[in-house]
Coordinates of C-alpha atoms in Angstrom, one line a residue:
Chain B
M1 CA -39.8 32.7 25.4
T2 CA -41.0 35.2 23.2
R3 CA -44.6 35.2 22.9
R4 CA -44.7 34.2 19.3
S5 CA -42.8 31.1 20.2
R6 CA -45.5 30.6 23.3
T7 CA -48.1 30.8 21.5
I8 CA -46.8 28.1 18.9
V9 CA -45.9 25.8 21.6
V10 CA -48.9 26.1 23.3
N11 CA -51.2 25.7 20.4
S12 CA -49.2 23.0 18.9
L13 CA -49.5 21.1 22.4
L14 CA -53.5 21.8 22.3
V15 CA -53.6 20.3 19.1
I16 CA -51.7 17.1 20.1
G17 CA -53.9 16.7 22.7
A18 CA -57.1 17.0 21.0
V19 CA -55.7 14.6 18.4
F20 CA -55.2 12.2 21.1
T21 CA -58.4 12.7 23.0
A22 CA -60.5 12.6 20.0
F23 CA -58.5 9.8 18.0
P24 CA -60.2 6.8 20.0
L25 CA -63.7 8.1 19.0
L26 CA -63.1 9.1 15.3
W27 CA -61.3 5.7 14.6
M28 CA -64.5 4.0 16.5
V29 CA -66.9 5.8 13.8
S30 CA -64.3 4.9 10.9
V31 CA -64.2 1.3 11.8
S32 CA -67.9 0.9 12.0
F33 CA -68.3 1.3 8.5
M34 CA -65.8 -1.0 7.7
P35 CA -66.9 -4.6 6.0
T36 CA -66.4 -7.5 8.5
G37 CA -62.7 -8.3 8.9
A38 CA -61.3 -5.1 7.2
A39 CA -59.9 -3.8 10.5
S40 CA -58.3 -7.1 11.6
H41 CA -54.9 -6.1 9.6
F42 CA -51.5 -4.8 10.3
P43 CA -51.2 -1.5 9.7
P44 CA -54.5 -0.6 11.1
P45 CA -56.5 1.1 8.3
L46 CA -57.7 4.8 9.2
L47 CA -60.5 5.0 6.7
P48 CA -63.0 2.3 5.1
D49 CA -61.8 1.4 1.5
H50 CA -65.5 0.2 1.1
P51 CA -67.7 2.0 3.5
T52 CA -70.8 -0.1 4.4
L53 CA -73.6 -0.1 6.8
A54 CA -73.6 -3.9 7.3
N55 CA -72.7 -3.8 10.6
Y56 CA -75.3 -1.4 11.7
R57 CA -77.7 -3.7 9.7
E58 CA -76.3 -6.7 11.5
L59 CA -76.9 -4.9 14.9
F60 CA -80.3 -4.0 14.2
A61 CA -81.5 -7.2 12.5
N62 CA -79.7 -9.8 14.4
H63 CA -78.8 -8.5 17.8
S64 CA -82.0 -6.5 18.7
A65 CA -80.1 -3.4 18.9
G66 CA -83.2 -1.6 18.5
R67 CA -84.9 -3.0 21.3
Y68 CA -81.6 -2.1 23.5
M69 CA -82.1 1.5 22.4
A70 CA -85.5 1.8 23.4
N71 CA -85.0 0.1 26.8
S72 CA -82.1 2.6 27.5
A73 CA -84.0 5.6 26.1
L74 CA -87.2 4.4 28.1
I75 CA -85.4 3.8 31.5
A76 CA -83.3 7.0 31.1
T77 CA -86.2 9.1 30.3
L78 CA -88.3 7.7 33.2
A79 CA -85.9 8.3 35.6
T80 CA -85.4 11.8 34.4
C81 CA -88.5 12.5 34.7
I82 CA -88.9 11.3 38.2
S83 CA -86.0 12.7 39.6
I84 CA -87.0 16.3 38.5
V85 CA -90.2 16.2 40.2
L86 CA -88.8 14.6 43.4
N87 CA -85.8 16.6 43.3
T88 CA -87.2 20.0 42.7
M89 CA -89.8 19.8 45.2
A90 CA -87.4 18.7 47.8
G91 CA -84.5 21.3 47.0
Y92 CA -87.1 23.7 47.0
A93 CA -88.5 22.5 50.7
F94 CA -84.9 22.7 52.0
A95 CA -84.4 26.1 50.7
K96 CA -87.5 28.3 51.0
L97 CA -89.8 26.2 53.4
R98 CA -89.5 26.0 57.1
F99 CA -90.5 22.6 59.0
A100 CA -89.4 20.8 61.7
G101 CA -86.2 19.0 61.3
R102 CA -85.2 20.6 58.1
E103 CA -81.4 21.7 59.0
R104 CA -80.8 18.3 60.8
I105 CA -82.0 16.1 57.8
F106 CA -80.1 18.3 55.5
G107 CA -76.8 17.8 57.6
L108 CA -77.5 14.0 57.3
L109 CA -78.2 14.0 53.7
L110 CA -74.8 16.0 53.1
G111 CA -73.0 13.7 55.2
A112 CA -74.3 10.6 53.4
L113 CA -72.7 12.2 50.0
V114 CA -69.7 10.2 51.0
I115 CA -71.3 6.5 50.8
P116 CA -70.5 4.9 47.7
A117 CA -73.7 4.0 45.8
Q118 CA -72.2 0.4 45.5
V119 CA -72.3 0.0 49.4
T120 CA -76.1 -0.2 49.0
M121 CA -76.4 -2.5 45.8
I122 CA -76.5 -5.6 47.4
P123 CA -79.2 -5.1 49.7
L124 CA -81.2 -2.9 47.3
F125 CA -81.1 -6.2 45.2
A126 CA -82.7 -8.1 48.0
I127 CA -85.3 -5.2 48.7
V128 CA -86.0 -5.1 45.0
K129 CA -86.5 -8.9 44.7
S130 CA -88.5 -9.3 47.6
L131 CA -90.8 -6.4 45.8
G132 CA -91.1 -8.2 42.8
L133 CA -89.4 -6.0 40.8
V134 CA -86.2 -7.8 39.4
S135 CA -86.0 -7.4 35.7
T136 CA -88.5 -4.9 35.3
Y137 CA -88.0 -1.2 34.3
A138 CA -89.2 0.1 37.5
G139 CA -86.4 -2.0 39.5
A140 CA -84.1 -0.7 37.0
I141 CA -84.9 3.2 37.6
I142 CA -85.2 2.8 41.6
P143 CA -81.7 4.0 42.2
T144 CA -82.0 6.8 39.9
M145 CA -85.4 8.1 40.9
T146 CA -84.2 10.7 43.2
S147 CA -80.4 11.7 44.4
I148 CA -78.9 13.8 47.2
F149 CA -76.8 15.5 44.7
G150 CA -79.8 16.8 42.8
I151 CA -81.8 18.0 46.1
F152 CA -78.3 20.0 46.9
L153 CA -78.4 21.0 43.3
V154 CA -81.7 22.6 43.6
R155 CA -81.3 24.0 46.9
Q156 CA -78.6 26.1 46.0
Y157 CA -80.2 27.4 42.9
T158 CA -83.2 28.2 45.0
L159 CA -81.5 29.8 47.8
A160 CA -81.1 32.8 45.2
L161 CA -84.6 33.4 44.7
P162 CA -86.1 36.3 46.2
D163 CA -88.3 35.6 49.4
E164 CA -90.6 38.4 48.5
L165 CA -91.9 36.9 45.5
L166 CA -93.1 34.2 47.4
E167 CA -94.6 36.1 50.1
A168 CA -96.4 38.3 47.8
A169 CA -98.1 35.3 46.1
R170 CA -99.1 34.0 49.8
I171 CA -100.6 37.6 50.2
D172 CA -102.6 37.2 47.2
G173 CA -103.8 34.0 48.5
A174 CA -101.9 31.5 46.4
G175 CA -101.7 27.6 47.7
E176 CA -98.4 26.0 48.4
A177 CA -98.7 24.0 45.4
R178 CA -99.8 26.6 43.1
I179 CA -96.9 28.9 44.0
F180 CA -94.5 25.9 43.4
V181 CA -96.2 25.0 40.2
S182 CA -96.6 28.7 38.6
I183 CA -93.9 30.6 40.2
V184 CA -90.9 28.4 41.3
M185 CA -90.8 25.7 38.5
P186 CA -90.7 28.6 35.9
L187 CA -87.8 30.4 37.7
L188 CA -86.0 27.0 38.1
Q189 CA -86.1 26.3 34.7
P190 CA -82.1 26.5 34.2
I191 CA -81.2 24.3 37.0
I192 CA -83.9 21.6 35.8
V193 CA -82.7 21.3 32.5
T194 CA -79.1 20.7 34.0
L195 CA -80.5 18.2 36.5
A196 CA -82.5 16.7 33.6
I197 CA -79.2 16.2 31.4
L198 CA -77.1 14.9 34.3
T199 CA -79.7 12.4 35.4
F200 CA -80.3 11.2 31.6
L201 CA -76.7 10.6 31.0
A202 CA -75.8 9.2 34.1
T203 CA -78.5 6.8 33.7
W204 CA -78.0 6.0 30.2
N205 CA -74.3 5.2 31.0
D206 CA -75.0 3.3 34.0
F207 CA -73.8 -0.1 34.0
M208 CA -73.6 -2.3 37.4
W209 CA -76.9 -1.9 38.5
P210 CA -78.9 -2.8 35.1
L211 CA -76.4 -5.4 35.1
I212 CA -77.4 -6.9 38.2
V213 CA -80.9 -6.0 38.2
L214 CA -82.1 -6.7 34.4
T215 CA -81.6 -10.7 34.3
D216 CA -84.0 -10.8 31.3
Q217 CA -82.1 -10.0 28.4
K218 CA -85.3 -8.6 26.8
L219 CA -85.0 -5.5 29.3
H220 CA -81.1 -5.3 28.8
T221 CA -80.0 -1.4 28.2
L222 CA -77.6 -0.8 25.7
P223 CA -74.4 -0.7 28.0
V224 CA -75.4 -4.2 29.5
A225 CA -75.9 -5.9 26.1
L226 CA -72.9 -4.1 24.4
A227 CA -70.9 -5.8 27.3
G228 CA -72.6 -9.2 26.7
L229 CA -72.2 -9.0 22.9
S230 CA -68.2 -8.0 23.1
R231 CA -67.8 -11.0 25.2
E232 CA -69.5 -13.2 22.6
H233 CA -68.1 -11.4 19.4
V234 CA -64.3 -10.9 20.7
Q235 CA -63.0 -10.9 17.1
D236 CA -65.8 -9.0 15.4
N237 CA -63.9 -5.5 15.6
E238 CA -66.1 -3.9 12.9
L239 CA -69.3 -5.1 14.8
M240 CA -68.1 -4.0 18.4
M241 CA -67.1 -0.7 17.0
A242 CA -70.9 0.1 15.5
G243 CA -72.4 -1.3 18.9
S244 CA -70.0 1.5 20.6
V245 CA -71.4 4.1 18.3
I246 CA -75.0 3.6 18.6
T247 CA -74.5 3.7 22.4
I248 CA -72.2 6.5 22.5
V249 CA -73.4 9.1 19.9
P250 CA -76.8 9.9 21.2
V251 CA -75.6 10.9 24.5
L252 CA -72.5 12.7 23.0
I253 CA -75.1 14.8 20.6
L254 CA -77.2 15.5 23.8
F255 CA -74.1 16.8 25.5
L256 CA -73.2 18.9 22.6
A257 CA -76.5 20.2 22.4
M258 CA -76.8 21.2 26.1
Q259 CA -73.0 21.4 27.1
R260 CA -73.3 24.8 28.9
Y261 CA -76.2 23.2 31.0
Y262 CA -74.0 20.3 32.0
I263 CA -70.8 22.0 32.5
A264 CA -72.9 24.5 35.0
G265 CA -74.1 21.3 36.9
I266 CA -70.3 20.1 37.3
L267 CA -69.1 23.4 38.5
A268 CA -71.9 23.6 41.3
G269 CA -70.0 20.7 42.8
G270 CA -68.8 17.8 41.4
V271 CA -71.3 15.1 40.0
K272 CA -71.8 11.8 42.1
G273 CA -72.1 9.1 39.4
Chain J
M1 CA -102.2 23.0 52.8
N2 CA -101.1 24.6 56.0
R3 CA -97.8 26.6 55.2
S4 CA -95.5 24.5 57.9
H5 CA -96.7 21.4 56.5
A6 CA -96.2 22.5 53.0
G7 CA -92.5 21.9 53.5
W8 CA -92.8 18.2 54.6
W9 CA -95.4 17.4 52.0
F10 CA -92.7 18.8 49.3
A11 CA -89.7 16.9 51.0
A12 CA -91.5 13.8 51.8
P13 CA -91.4 11.9 48.3
S14 CA -87.5 12.2 48.0
L15 CA -87.0 11.6 51.6
L16 CA -89.1 8.5 51.5
V17 CA -87.4 7.1 48.2
L18 CA -83.9 8.1 50.1
A19 CA -85.0 6.2 53.0
L20 CA -86.2 3.1 51.5
F21 CA -83.6 2.8 48.7
F22 CA -80.5 4.4 50.1
F23 CA -80.4 4.6 53.8
V24 CA -82.2 1.3 54.9
P25 CA -79.6 -0.6 52.4
V26 CA -76.7 1.1 53.6
L27 CA -77.8 -0.1 57.2
A28 CA -78.8 -3.5 55.9
A29 CA -75.5 -3.8 53.9
F30 CA -73.8 -3.9 57.4
A31 CA -76.6 -6.3 59.0
M32 CA -76.4 -8.6 56.0
S33 CA -72.5 -8.7 56.0
L34 CA -73.1 -10.3 59.6
T35 CA -75.1 -13.1 58.3
D36 CA -74.8 -16.0 55.8
F37 CA -77.2 -14.5 53.1
D38 CA -77.3 -16.7 50.4
L39 CA -79.8 -17.7 47.4
Y40 CA -81.8 -19.8 49.9
A41 CA -82.1 -16.8 52.1
L42 CA -83.1 -14.7 49.0
T43 CA -86.1 -16.7 48.6
D44 CA -86.9 -17.5 52.1
L45 CA -85.5 -15.4 55.0
D46 CA -85.9 -18.5 57.5
N47 CA -82.7 -20.0 56.0
L48 CA -80.7 -16.9 57.5
R49 CA -78.2 -17.2 59.7
F50 CA -76.4 -14.7 62.1
V51 CA -72.6 -15.5 61.6
G52 CA -71.1 -12.4 63.7
F53 CA -67.7 -11.1 62.2
E54 CA -67.2 -14.6 60.6
N55 CA -67.6 -13.3 56.7
Y56 CA -64.9 -10.4 57.5
G57 CA -62.6 -12.9 59.0
A58 CA -63.1 -15.4 56.1
L59 CA -62.5 -12.3 53.7
L60 CA -58.9 -11.4 55.4
R61 CA -57.9 -15.0 55.0
E62 CA -59.1 -15.0 51.2
P63 CA -55.9 -14.4 49.0
L64 CA -58.3 -13.3 46.3
F65 CA -59.7 -10.5 48.3
W66 CA -56.1 -9.4 49.1
K67 CA -55.1 -9.5 45.7
S68 CA -58.2 -7.7 44.5
L69 CA -57.4 -4.8 47.3
G70 CA -53.7 -4.9 45.8
N71 CA -54.9 -4.3 42.1
T72 CA -57.3 -1.6 43.6
F73 CA -54.5 0.3 45.2
Y74 CA -52.4 -0.1 42.0
F75 CA -54.8 1.2 39.9
V76 CA -55.4 4.4 42.2
L77 CA -52.2 5.0 42.8
L78 CA -51.0 5.0 39.1
G79 CA -54.5 6.6 37.8
V80 CA -55.1 9.4 40.4
P81 CA -51.8 11.1 39.8
L82 CA -51.8 10.9 36.1
S83 CA -55.1 12.0 35.7
L84 CA -54.8 14.7 37.9
G85 CA -51.5 16.0 36.1
L86 CA -53.1 15.5 32.7
S87 CA -56.2 17.6 34.0
L88 CA -54.2 20.2 35.4
G89 CA -51.7 20.6 32.2
A90 CA -54.9 20.7 29.9
A91 CA -56.5 23.3 32.4
M92 CA -53.6 25.4 31.9
L93 CA -53.1 24.9 28.4
V94 CA -56.6 26.1 27.7
N95 CA -56.5 29.0 30.0
S96 CA -53.4 29.9 28.4
R97 CA -53.7 33.9 27.1
V98 CA -52.0 33.0 23.9
A99 CA -54.3 30.0 23.4
R100 CA -56.5 29.8 20.1
W101 CA -60.3 28.2 19.6
R102 CA -60.3 27.7 23.6
N103 CA -64.0 26.5 23.5
F104 CA -63.2 24.0 21.0
F105 CA -60.5 22.4 22.7
R106 CA -62.3 22.6 25.8
T107 CA -65.2 20.4 24.3
V108 CA -63.1 17.9 22.8
Y109 CA -60.8 17.5 26.0
F110 CA -64.2 17.0 27.8
A111 CA -66.0 14.9 25.3
P112 CA -64.7 11.6 26.7
V113 CA -66.4 12.0 30.2
V114 CA -69.9 12.0 28.9
T115 CA -69.2 8.8 27.0
T116 CA -70.5 5.4 27.9
L117 CA -67.9 3.6 30.0
V118 CA -68.8 0.2 28.7
A119 CA -68.8 1.4 25.0
V120 CA -65.2 3.2 25.3
A121 CA -63.8 0.2 26.9
V122 CA -65.0 -2.0 23.9
V123 CA -63.3 0.8 21.8
W124 CA -60.2 0.7 23.9
R125 CA -59.8 -3.0 23.8
Y126 CA -59.5 -3.0 20.0
I127 CA -57.1 0.0 20.2
L128 CA -54.9 -2.3 23.0
H129 CA -55.0 -5.1 20.7
T130 CA -52.2 -6.8 20.5
R131 CA -51.7 -7.9 16.6
Y132 CA -54.1 -5.0 15.1
G133 CA -54.2 -2.2 17.7
F134 CA -53.5 1.3 16.7
L135 CA -51.2 1.6 19.9
N136 CA -49.0 -1.1 19.1
Y137 CA -48.8 0.0 15.4
M138 CA -47.8 3.6 17.2
L139 CA -45.1 2.1 18.9
S140 CA -43.9 0.2 15.8
W141 CA -43.1 3.7 14.3
F142 CA -40.4 4.1 16.9
G143 CA -39.4 0.5 16.8
I144 CA -40.7 -0.7 19.7
D145 CA -42.1 -4.3 19.8
G146 CA -45.6 -4.8 20.1
I147 CA -46.9 -5.2 23.9
D148 CA -49.7 -7.7 24.6
W149 CA -51.5 -5.1 26.6
Q150 CA -54.3 -7.0 27.9
G151 CA -52.9 -10.6 28.0
D152 CA -49.8 -9.7 29.9
P153 CA -50.5 -9.6 33.7
H154 CA -47.9 -6.8 33.9
W155 CA -49.5 -4.5 31.3
A156 CA -53.1 -5.4 32.0
M157 CA -53.6 -3.1 34.9
P158 CA -51.7 0.0 33.2
S159 CA -53.8 -0.3 30.4
I160 CA -57.1 0.1 32.0
V161 CA -55.3 2.9 33.7
L162 CA -54.8 4.5 30.2
L163 CA -58.6 4.0 29.5
A164 CA -59.6 5.6 32.7
V165 CA -57.1 8.7 32.4
W166 CA -58.0 9.2 28.9
K167 CA -62.0 8.9 30.1
N168 CA -61.5 11.0 33.0
F169 CA -59.1 13.9 32.6
G170 CA -61.6 16.3 31.2
Y171 CA -64.0 16.3 34.4
N172 CA -61.3 17.8 36.6
M173 CA -60.1 19.9 33.8
I174 CA -63.3 21.7 33.9
I175 CA -63.1 22.5 37.6
L176 CA -59.3 23.3 37.7
L177 CA -60.3 25.8 34.5
A178 CA -62.8 27.7 36.6
A179 CA -60.5 27.9 39.3
L180 CA -57.7 29.2 37.6
Q181 CA -59.9 31.9 36.0
G182 CA -60.5 33.2 39.5
I183 CA -56.8 33.7 40.4
P184 CA -56.7 37.5 40.3
E185 CA -54.3 38.6 37.5
D186 CA -52.5 41.0 40.2
L187 CA -51.0 38.3 41.9
Y188 CA -49.0 37.2 38.7
E189 CA -48.3 41.0 37.6
A190 CA -46.9 41.3 41.3
A191 CA -44.7 38.4 41.0
R192 CA -43.7 39.1 37.7
I193 CA -42.5 42.6 39.0
D194 CA -40.4 40.6 41.7
G195 CA -38.6 38.7 39.0
A196 CA -40.4 35.5 39.0
T197 CA -39.7 33.0 36.2
G198 CA -42.6 30.8 34.8
W199 CA -41.8 28.0 36.7
Q200 CA -42.0 29.9 39.9
L201 CA -45.1 31.7 39.0
F202 CA -46.4 28.1 38.5
R203 CA -44.9 26.8 41.9
H204 CA -45.9 30.0 44.3
V205 CA -48.8 31.5 42.6
T206 CA -50.9 29.1 40.9
L207 CA -50.3 25.8 43.1
P208 CA -51.2 27.5 46.3
S209 CA -54.1 29.1 44.7
L210 CA -55.3 26.0 43.5
A211 CA -54.6 24.2 46.5
P212 CA -58.1 23.7 48.2
V213 CA -59.7 22.9 44.7
L214 CA -56.6 20.2 44.2
T215 CA -57.5 18.6 47.6
L216 CA -61.6 18.5 46.3
V217 CA -60.8 17.3 43.0
S218 CA -58.2 14.8 43.9
I219 CA -60.4 13.4 47.0
L220 CA -63.4 13.0 44.5
T221 CA -61.3 11.2 41.9
M222 CA -59.8 8.9 44.2
T223 CA -63.1 7.7 45.5
G224 CA -64.3 7.4 41.8
Y225 CA -61.1 5.3 41.0
F226 CA -61.9 3.1 44.1
Q227 CA -65.0 2.0 42.3
L228 CA -63.3 0.4 39.5
F229 CA -65.4 -2.3 37.7
A230 CA -66.9 -1.9 34.2
E231 CA -63.6 -1.3 32.9
P232 CA -62.0 -4.9 33.8
Y233 CA -65.3 -6.5 33.3
V234 CA -65.5 -5.4 29.9
M235 CA -61.7 -5.4 28.6
T236 CA -60.0 -8.2 30.9
E237 CA -62.8 -9.8 32.6
G238 CA -60.5 -9.4 35.7
G239 CA -57.6 -11.4 34.1
P240 CA -54.9 -12.3 33.0
L241 CA -54.1 -14.2 36.4
Q242 CA -56.5 -12.0 38.3
S243 CA -54.3 -8.9 37.7
T244 CA -57.1 -6.7 37.0
L245 CA -59.8 -8.1 39.6
S246 CA -60.8 -5.1 41.5
V247 CA -62.5 -5.2 44.9
L248 CA -65.8 -4.2 43.3
Y249 CA -65.3 -6.8 40.5
F250 CA -64.7 -9.4 43.6
M251 CA -67.7 -8.1 45.4
F252 CA -70.0 -8.5 42.1
E253 CA -68.6 -12.2 41.8
E254 CA -69.2 -13.1 45.3
G255 CA -72.7 -11.6 45.3
F256 CA -73.8 -12.3 42.0
K257 CA -72.1 -15.3 40.5
W258 CA -71.8 -17.5 43.6
W259 CA -74.6 -15.8 45.4
S260 CA -72.5 -15.3 48.8
L261 CA -74.4 -12.0 49.2
G262 CA -73.7 -12.0 52.8
R263 CA -69.7 -12.1 52.1
A264 CA -70.2 -9.5 49.1
S265 CA -71.9 -7.2 51.8
A266 CA -68.7 -7.7 53.7
V267 CA -66.6 -6.2 51.0
A268 CA -68.8 -3.6 50.1
F269 CA -68.6 -2.4 53.5
L270 CA -65.0 -2.8 53.8
L271 CA -64.3 -0.9 50.7
F272 CA -66.4 1.9 52.0
V273 CA -64.3 2.2 55.3
L274 CA -61.3 2.0 53.7
M275 CA -62.2 4.8 51.3
F276 CA -63.7 6.9 53.9
A277 CA -60.4 6.5 56.2
I278 CA -58.2 7.5 53.1
T279 CA -60.3 10.7 52.6
L280 CA -60.4 11.8 56.1
L281 CA -56.5 11.0 55.7
Q282 CA -56.1 13.2 53.0
L283 CA -58.1 16.2 54.4
R284 CA -56.0 16.1 57.5
L285 CA -52.7 15.9 55.6
T286 CA -53.6 18.8 53.5
R287 CA -54.9 20.8 56.5
R288 CA -51.4 20.3 58.0
E289 CA -49.8 21.5 54.8
V290 CA -51.6 24.6 54.3
R291 CA -51.2 25.7 58.1
Q292 CA -47.4 25.3 57.5

């Protein structure tokens, strides 16, 4: 094959692949602007004849979409903030501070990476129930507050920091807490951003745990609410697409804005959901 | 703060949370699976009875459990190779020297990964709609009759595979892309000088260089696919005729619909043991292959 024909083949395949990959999302957006019933035709319409915001108005006015969105945002933000503090502290300790049992505990943590979170879900529910946290925001964020993967991610990054820097600060008489806050944290900024995005997206998209623990509909997150709504409104395609748009678009925008950091997190060693 | 204690103070909050909400539950999952933990035990632990391995025995006699296990294996065996194949294909295309706008394509292919599973399942349920769905419309261009994707027990699982592959292939593509870029160009040059064709380059240079990464991503993908739940929950509710009931879905219904939490724990534990065994097997097989 000549270089010219190879260029054409490779790029055509890339374009075809991109069309197939992007189509479901683009069509979702397009259908969400169609009036009720317009999408239930054959052949299926590609673009709305008379674009309308009625579906979005309906979602926010009659289906408490604003409330679910606030729940999702609040739970994801809380989980992200707590996990940043906890994982950064632990990751730094495992990388730079000596303490008894450090290597053994770290080995145990790495081994536990193979345990899927679902194994813990039933006892976790019993624990959360006994703490009186079923159907509370606190109950929802419990499994995402810290993660072995997060600790691992921070540890790997922190290992590369020069020891001399920390030693110099210690000689100057800085306490360990002070060193962590004013020297280590600023240097860890890139990995903290990565960790923040991964946690935020994972919590926002999470389904099974919030479905189990948030029994009160008022506390539902967007995915849980959308799953419930889609069972009730099976035929209402336009409304469902609008619901999907408000669930997906926030995280998609966040990803596009912070893509570099997200990809860095993946390459640092596979994300555990 | 003493320096040798500082490490403990920094690690303690995380380790405490992990112990309470991860390690204790893992052990408790096994303990619970040996009891008849139910709604009454949830309110008062005095109602708890130790039943030994009765839950496991009951599961192995339960046809629906075997059905869910079979469905999950079908999903994994169909989905993982398709997903990996597509990831590798996409990675090679994006990595090609003649490819244009690489970053654009990389972003587009990756976008489904960050989307919300429940939301895209809702979207795909519509795309796969028998009468108004776009997929059947496309098939009609080629004179193929519409398929009842989610209503026909034979097609329900393949349609979930379609969604899963579309959503996930970008993830492994990113990892494989990085691995491809790490293969030294000299290897290809040397092979070309020896007269290797495109296919031979792929078979004898690209694939062996990618082998360790491929093992890693296949294990990660497989363990992910074993955890099938949200897709059938949204798209088919486990139907039709239980053809998309996965092990986790079965666990969810046992636990949170019927409140047989002891039995549900046994399901969770069996799934974990199974995934673990298959991971070990895969590691051993690949190691042998590499040695040969």
